[in-house]
XYZ file of C-alpha atoms in Angstrom:
474
model
C -27.805 -19.430 -34.564
C -24.381 -20.331 -33.194
C -21.044 -18.826 -34.207
C -18.913 -20.946 -31.922
C -19.433 -23.141 -28.902
C -16.705 -21.535 -26.881
C -18.976 -18.913 -25.371
C -20.394 -21.943 -23.547
C -17.862 -22.035 -20.782
C -18.778 -25.529 -19.622
C -17.377 -26.912 -22.858
C -14.797 -24.241 -23.550
C -12.060 -25.568 -25.853
C -8.484 -25.341 -24.720
C -5.640 -24.270 -26.958
C -3.736 -27.213 -28.393
C -0.356 -26.035 -27.214
C 2.951 -27.812 -27.518
C 4.986 -24.911 -26.269
C 4.878 -25.626 -22.551
C 6.558 -29.067 -22.870
C 10.091 -27.642 -23.173
C 9.394 -25.377 -20.212
C 8.201 -28.370 -18.223
C 11.341 -30.352 -19.074
C 13.551 -27.437 -18.047
C 11.794 -26.940 -14.719
C 14.247 -27.123 -11.825
C 13.829 -29.283 -8.785
C 12.893 -26.256 -6.702
C 10.116 -25.246 -9.098
C 8.840 -28.795 -9.287
C 8.697 -29.002 -5.534
C 6.781 -25.751 -5.385
C 4.305 -27.020 -7.943
C 3.784 -30.256 -6.007
C 3.163 -28.405 -2.780
C 0.161 -26.658 -4.342
C 0.862 -23.443 -2.427
C 0.956 -20.252 -4.431
C 2.775 -17.646 -2.363
C 2.625 -14.618 -4.654
C 1.858 -11.383 -2.720
C 5.360 -9.899 -3.035
C 5.642 -11.159 -6.579
C 2.372 -9.486 -7.573
C 3.407 -6.202 -5.978
C 6.673 -6.281 -7.937
C 4.782 -6.978 -11.146
C 2.405 -4.070 -10.442
C 5.474 -1.839 -10.036
C 6.803 -3.059 -13.404
C 3.514 -2.049 -15.040
C 3.614 1.351 -13.353
C 7.201 2.099 -14.379
C 6.608 0.886 -17.934
C 3.736 3.254 -18.678
C 5.275 6.023 -16.590
C 8.370 5.992 -18.789
C 6.503 5.640 -22.069
C 3.917 8.324 -21.277
C 6.692 10.825 -20.544
C 7.848 10.565 -24.165
C 4.911 9.582 -26.385
C 2.897 12.833 -26.022
C 5.995 14.761 -27.141
C 6.720 12.704 -30.272
C 4.568 14.722 -32.661
C 6.168 17.996 -31.543
C 9.656 16.502 -31.897
C 8.929 15.154 -35.374
C 7.746 18.613 -36.395
C 10.912 20.161 -34.970
C 12.938 17.785 -37.160
C 11.285 19.283 -40.235
C 8.912 16.453 -41.137
C 5.673 17.231 -42.982
C 2.337 16.150 -41.448
C 2.112 13.314 -43.981
C 5.554 11.974 -43.065
C 4.735 12.343 -39.383
C 1.547 10.313 -39.907
C 3.413 7.560 -41.742
C 6.051 7.376 -39.009
C 3.347 7.221 -36.352
C 1.533 4.416 -38.191
C 4.740 2.419 -38.580
C 4.814 1.775 -34.832
C 1.326 0.259 -34.976
C 2.294 -1.911 -37.966
C 5.348 -3.231 -36.113
C 3.199 -3.977 -33.079
C 0.677 -5.766 -35.273
C 3.214 -8.297 -36.547
C 5.372 -8.578 -33.449
C 2.709 -9.037 -30.752
C 1.867 -12.640 -31.622
C 5.483 -13.590 -32.321
C 6.732 -12.185 -29.026
C 3.807 -13.811 -27.210
C 4.681 -17.230 -28.671
C 8.342 -16.637 -27.912
C 7.530 -15.891 -24.267
C 5.669 -19.204 -24.002
C 8.666 -21.030 -25.483
C 11.634 -19.476 -23.643
C 9.814 -18.484 -20.468
C 8.264 -15.261 -19.210
C 11.306 -14.147 -17.202
C 13.764 -14.229 -20.102
C 11.342 -12.688 -22.587
C 10.281 -9.949 -20.154
C 13.893 -8.972 -19.490
C 14.763 -9.010 -23.194
C 11.749 -6.875 -24.138
C 12.469 -4.287 -21.445
C 16.160 -4.009 -22.335
C 15.567 -3.790 -26.100
C 12.821 -1.206 -25.561
C 15.276 0.735 -23.403
C 17.702 0.667 -26.334
C 15.000 2.196 -28.534
C 14.463 5.100 -26.142
C 18.223 5.594 -25.797
C 18.474 5.901 -29.587
C 15.487 8.248 -29.508
C 17.374 10.492 -27.103
C 20.193 10.682 -29.629
C 18.013 11.138 -32.747
C 18.799 14.466 -34.401
C 17.253 13.696 -37.818
C 14.297 11.733 -39.197
C 16.387 8.691 -40.181
C 17.635 8.200 -36.614
C 14.143 8.899 -35.275
C 12.582 6.154 -37.426
C 15.441 3.786 -36.552
C 14.893 4.447 -32.851
C 11.203 3.534 -33.103
C 11.946 0.066 -34.504
C 13.159 -1.642 -31.268
C 10.211 -0.245 -29.317
C 7.764 -1.206 -32.067
C 8.986 -4.802 -32.080
C 9.760 -5.426 -28.399
C 7.549 -3.026 -26.416
C 5.342 -5.827 -25.048
C 6.158 -5.536 -21.358
C 2.518 -5.207 -20.323
C 1.366 -8.137 -22.468
C 3.975 -10.510 -21.058
C 3.268 -9.255 -17.539
C -0.430 -10.032 -17.942
C 0.436 -13.475 -19.277
C 2.682 -14.016 -16.264
C -0.140 -12.956 -13.946
C -2.415 -15.538 -15.535
C 0.199 -18.211 -14.772
C 0.533 -17.506 -11.064
C -2.980 -16.750 -9.812
C -6.118 -18.916 -9.632
C -8.630 -18.464 -12.435
C -11.248 -16.828 -10.202
C -8.746 -14.231 -9.021
C -7.344 -13.512 -12.473
C -9.714 -10.685 -13.528
C -9.252 -8.946 -10.172
C -5.450 -9.204 -10.295
C -5.307 -8.045 -13.925
C -7.594 -5.159 -12.962
C -5.195 -4.132 -10.190
C -2.303 -4.403 -12.647
C -4.169 -2.139 -15.089
C -4.763 0.330 -12.255
C -1.062 0.455 -11.390
C -0.196 0.927 -15.065
C -2.867 3.595 -15.408
C -1.397 5.593 -12.531
C 1.927 5.595 -14.381
C 0.160 6.804 -17.513
C -1.391 9.671 -15.527
C 1.860 10.823 -13.902
C 4.156 10.364 -16.907
C 2.789 13.188 -19.098
C 2.989 15.592 -16.156
C 6.698 14.875 -15.670
C 7.350 14.857 -19.422
C 5.543 18.158 -19.878
C 7.693 19.745 -17.184
C 10.958 18.360 -18.571
C 10.235 19.444 -22.134
C 10.163 23.072 -20.969
C 13.877 22.773 -20.198
C 16.635 23.221 -22.771
C 16.861 20.084 -24.963
C 13.902 18.852 -22.953
C 12.870 16.087 -25.346
C 16.305 14.487 -25.368
C 16.488 14.708 -21.575
C 13.060 13.089 -21.289
C 14.050 10.250 -23.626
C 17.231 9.549 -21.625
C 15.256 9.525 -18.362
C 12.813 7.088 -19.977
C 15.804 4.886 -20.871
C 16.904 4.782 -17.231
C 13.361 4.048 -16.088
C 13.410 0.972 -18.340
C 16.822 -0.053 -16.996
C 15.413 0.244 -13.474
C 12.501 -1.904 -14.554
C 14.856 -4.561 -15.929
C 16.724 -4.608 -12.620
C 13.439 -5.037 -10.784
C 12.519 -8.022 -12.975
C 15.977 -9.535 -12.411
C 15.543 -9.378 -8.637
C 11.933 -10.590 -8.658
C 11.069 -13.115 -5.904
C 10.614 -15.771 -8.595
C 10.543 -18.590 -6.030
C 7.155 -17.321 -4.863
C 5.628 -17.838 -8.300
C 4.883 -20.933 -10.312
C 5.071 -19.904 -13.974
C 3.803 -22.637 -16.234
C 1.804 -24.412 -13.545
C -1.909 -24.780 -13.768
C -3.927 -22.711 -11.380
C -7.026 -24.857 -11.819
C -5.496 -27.918 -10.225
C -5.648 -29.819 -13.508
C -2.740 -31.925 -14.754
C -0.602 -29.966 -17.187
C -1.158 -32.373 -20.044
C -4.925 -31.862 -19.855
C -4.697 -28.130 -20.299
C -3.000 -28.604 -23.663
C -5.849 -30.288 -25.473
C -9.283 -29.239 -26.577
C -11.751 -30.416 -23.974
C -14.104 -31.397 -26.766
C -11.598 -33.797 -28.351
C -12.228 -37.505 -28.414
C -10.237 -39.859 -26.217
C -8.405 -41.283 -29.240
C -7.314 -37.851 -30.373
C -6.019 -37.090 -26.904
C -4.042 -40.322 -26.863
C -2.604 -39.587 -30.292
C -1.531 -36.104 -29.190
C 0.077 -37.487 -26.046
C 1.964 -40.125 -28.054
C 3.294 -37.574 -30.529
C 4.421 -35.283 -27.702
C 6.187 -38.162 -26.010
C 8.045 -38.952 -29.210
C 9.150 -35.389 -29.541
C 10.251 -35.259 -25.920
C 12.568 -38.209 -26.482
C 14.414 -36.294 -29.203
C 16.728 -33.352 -28.725
C 15.001 -30.155 -27.690
C 13.570 -28.328 -30.659
C 15.080 -25.026 -31.570
C 13.122 -22.055 -30.209
C 12.067 -20.750 -33.613
C 10.723 -24.214 -34.532
C 8.654 -24.235 -31.359
C 7.421 -20.720 -32.092
C 6.417 -21.820 -35.595
C 4.510 -24.774 -34.166
C 2.751 -22.516 -31.670
C 1.791 -20.066 -34.432
C 0.380 -22.905 -36.536
C -1.742 -24.106 -33.620
C -2.784 -20.538 -32.919
C -3.812 -20.040 -36.538
C -6.013 -23.153 -36.403
C -7.607 -21.940 -33.182
C -8.246 -18.433 -34.512
C -10.004 -19.652 -37.632
C -12.007 -22.431 -35.990
C -12.681 -21.706 -32.327
C -11.892 -18.219 -31.068
C -12.458 -15.953 -34.033
C -15.578 -14.342 -32.611
C -13.854 -13.523 -29.291
C -11.148 -11.645 -31.147
C -13.776 -10.064 -33.407
C -15.553 -8.720 -30.319
C -12.222 -7.409 -29.052
C -11.565 -5.665 -32.371
C -15.037 -4.127 -32.577
C -14.983 -2.789 -29.022
C -11.402 -1.511 -29.406
C -12.255 0.387 -32.594
C -15.444 1.731 -30.982
C -13.502 3.254 -28.077
C -10.724 4.532 -30.365
C -13.308 6.302 -32.498
C -14.621 8.005 -29.367
C -11.163 9.345 -28.523
C -10.090 10.040 -32.127
C -11.647 13.496 -32.400
C -12.532 14.164 -28.760
C -10.671 17.475 -28.500
C -11.820 18.753 -31.896
C -15.448 17.691 -31.386
C -15.789 19.442 -28.029
C -14.287 22.593 -29.485
C -16.654 22.591 -32.472
C -19.782 21.526 -30.566
C -19.417 23.452 -27.301
C -16.489 25.853 -27.811
C -14.431 24.086 -25.129
C -10.745 25.001 -25.149
C -8.215 22.168 -25.608
C -6.753 22.898 -22.173
C -10.114 22.225 -20.498
C -10.557 19.100 -22.625
C -7.145 17.945 -21.409
C -8.367 18.201 -17.833
C -11.398 16.092 -18.759
C -9.165 13.449 -20.346
C -6.966 13.338 -17.228
C -10.091 13.043 -15.067
C -11.278 10.110 -17.192
C -7.868 8.427 -16.949
C -7.943 8.658 -13.161
C -11.431 7.130 -13.069
C -10.250 4.339 -15.384
C -7.463 3.527 -12.946
C -9.893 3.545 -10.020
C -12.197 1.158 -11.929
C -9.580 -1.566 -11.567
C -9.964 -1.377 -7.794
C -13.741 -1.774 -8.092
C -13.467 -5.048 -9.999
C -13.466 -7.191 -6.852
C -16.974 -6.306 -5.614
C -18.330 -6.289 -9.184
C -16.944 -9.772 -9.905
C -18.419 -11.110 -6.672
C -21.753 -9.625 -7.693
C -21.504 -11.468 -11.031
C -20.222 -14.651 -9.338
C -16.971 -14.385 -11.346
C -18.830 -14.703 -14.655
C -16.569 -12.671 -16.961
C -18.723 -13.369 -20.007
C -21.836 -11.804 -18.462
C -19.846 -8.859 -17.099
C -18.264 -8.263 -20.517
C -21.684 -8.316 -22.179
C -23.174 -5.833 -19.739
C -20.140 -3.516 -19.772
C -20.260 -3.515 -23.587
C -23.972 -2.652 -23.505
C -23.176 0.236 -21.156
C -20.329 1.388 -23.419
C -22.622 1.338 -26.462
C -25.286 3.350 -24.641
C -22.765 5.905 -23.389
C -21.195 6.362 -26.831
C -24.654 7.103 -28.192
C -25.349 9.481 -25.290
C -22.086 11.317 -25.951
C -22.919 11.592 -29.659
C -26.293 13.160 -28.881
C -25.242 15.148 -25.784
C -26.911 18.588 -25.813
C -24.773 20.014 -22.984
C -21.299 19.651 -21.475
C -22.935 18.114 -18.412
C -24.076 15.145 -20.505
C -20.560 14.873 -21.975
C -18.988 14.770 -18.504
C -21.513 12.153 -17.358
C -20.896 9.918 -20.373
C -17.107 10.301 -20.061
C -17.244 9.421 -16.366
C -19.198 6.208 -16.884
C -17.241 5.293 -20.031
C -14.056 5.279 -17.978
C -15.515 2.508 -15.826
C -17.197 0.472 -18.561
C -14.167 0.420 -20.885
C -11.704 -0.428 -18.096
C -13.872 -3.327 -16.935
C -14.447 -4.501 -20.504
C -10.719 -4.635 -21.295
C -10.050 -6.785 -18.252
C -12.955 -9.130 -18.971
C -12.056 -9.741 -22.626
C -8.487 -10.623 -21.625
C -9.753 -13.015 -18.954
C -12.163 -14.589 -21.446
C -9.345 -15.179 -23.953
C -7.291 -16.968 -21.304
C -10.255 -18.982 -20.026
C -11.256 -20.217 -23.464
C -7.802 -20.604 -24.981
C -6.073 -22.063 -21.934
C -3.603 -20.230 -19.728
C -0.733 -22.545 -20.724
C -0.420 -20.489 -23.918
C -1.053 -17.201 -22.145
C 1.726 -15.320 -23.920
C 0.478 -16.377 -27.349
C -3.141 -15.580 -26.552
C -2.417 -12.140 -25.144
C -0.018 -11.463 -28.019
C -2.734 -12.251 -30.568
C -5.104 -10.002 -28.618
C -2.579 -7.173 -28.837
C -2.223 -7.773 -32.573
C -5.991 -7.476 -32.931
C -5.878 -4.193 -31.010
C -3.049 -3.022 -33.282
C -5.304 -3.647 -36.290
C -7.833 -1.386 -34.585
C -5.209 1.333 -34.201
C -4.570 1.200 -37.929
C -8.171 1.243 -39.165
C -9.733 3.517 -36.509
C -8.088 6.734 -37.835
C -9.309 5.910 -41.332
C -12.882 5.313 -40.175
C -12.728 8.432 -38.009
C -11.643 10.588 -40.947
C -14.521 9.368 -43.109
C -17.067 9.756 -40.278
C -15.894 13.300 -39.500
C -16.710 14.307 -43.056
C -20.347 13.759 -42.101
C -20.383 15.307 -38.626
C -18.185 15.895 -35.562
C -20.449 13.336 -33.883
C -19.771 10.817 -36.654
C -16.878 8.869 -35.057
C -18.581 8.155 -31.696
C -21.846 7.341 -33.497
C -20.008 4.826 -35.662
C -18.353 3.492 -32.496
C -21.776 2.930 -30.930
C -22.855 0.991 -34.040
C -19.751 -1.229 -33.885
C -20.305 -1.837 -30.163
C -23.870 -2.884 -30.963
C -22.552 -5.467 -33.438
C -20.196 -6.808 -30.750
C -23.108 -7.069 -28.298
C -25.130 -8.987 -30.887
C -22.285 -11.485 -31.386
C -21.873 -12.018 -27.637
C -25.595 -12.424 -27.003
C -25.881 -15.218 -29.586
C -24.160 -17.666 -27.245
C -25.171 -17.704 -23.599
C -22.694 -19.391 -21.234
C -23.678 -21.935 -18.622
C -23.416 -20.869 -15.016
C -20.026 -20.500 -13.402
C -20.787 -23.384 -11.071
C -21.504 -25.667 -14.024
C -18.179 -24.717 -15.534
C -16.282 -25.359 -12.344
C -18.001 -28.704 -11.987
C -16.984 -29.648 -15.474
C -13.351 -28.767 -14.804
C -13.305 -30.742 -11.593
C -14.802 -33.785 -13.313
C -12.053 -33.618 -15.914
């Protein structure tokens, strides 16, 4: 049985993307010269981008843990607080793909700056919110434009070779994870002060402004956004590799006709990109995004009642559980540094690594559900930190490999939208599962992970060397 040929990496279809043509036409002489030279000098650029990821999650994680307490202090009922919290996920669901397409159209630099600045505006408004109306209003800019990490990952995929992409994205996730570990500590300290929440929100605003300044002064000359890291001509990365020669010629002719006209307006280009993305989702990549959704919901179910379950099953106090969560977060950040040796062991086969990490995640979720002692819980949490961190990196790399890095912003945006769907449905599934048992949510998560493993195992990829040979022959 075969759900889609794209798990076969030697014939992986590429996203039919029109959105990079305007970027190519706008490329300056300096960028063109850099592309022709074939040298990718990105060390400083990557370090700057890692710092952007760190500052982004550092600022956000100072504020987000305090939101529920602040909403309660404003007099909102638990139901209203839940609706307000869900509204952020709904905004992310619809904006992720749009912002991703927009970043492919206008360029990663402009979109990254705009998203950081508009998110900063949201946190500035949050620092001035003294009632529920202003609080909800303040969450809108962040809900729509808080896609700094997605665009940064798309930018990483543009400037590094394909074999290095999982490792670099893993390092980026590590840097971001460190920010997520330190942010709550700082936020928790600040909230103890008078008007602590408002002070924390204003500090978060200035962290975002600092981030925008960092992006503005990036060493952009060292990067080659929009170039192909595989050494393939740009036009060949915009077509499905499985297309016939006539179809390729027809696509090239139509693009040439469009290029001779005046540049299309950005929203027209975004609409075209979304139409192409829709066709790809429903014909070629649907099972990749289904695997992403299943694994995301599985992990969210594990975390959904973690504190409550440990208290009911083992009498563990929330404070001790908090230490365990922090410990797991640190291990997740460290996992990004271990990606290099693991990828070399797997010969850079992200599909195989994703399959095995998902199998490990499924096993550990089941172990946690059946754990008779806290020792088994700590063991499962420790290994889950590694398996989930590796799995997230691999699924992102697989999306870009199959869909084509020329539409990296769109692809990662759609992936974020899929994850946002998981954030909406996971609490509902968790509530139903908890009616059965405190172990219900992680048990359901293990079942969903098993379904994802079944989907992945239906299509075995060819070896990495076969894939590389295919690309070179093209």
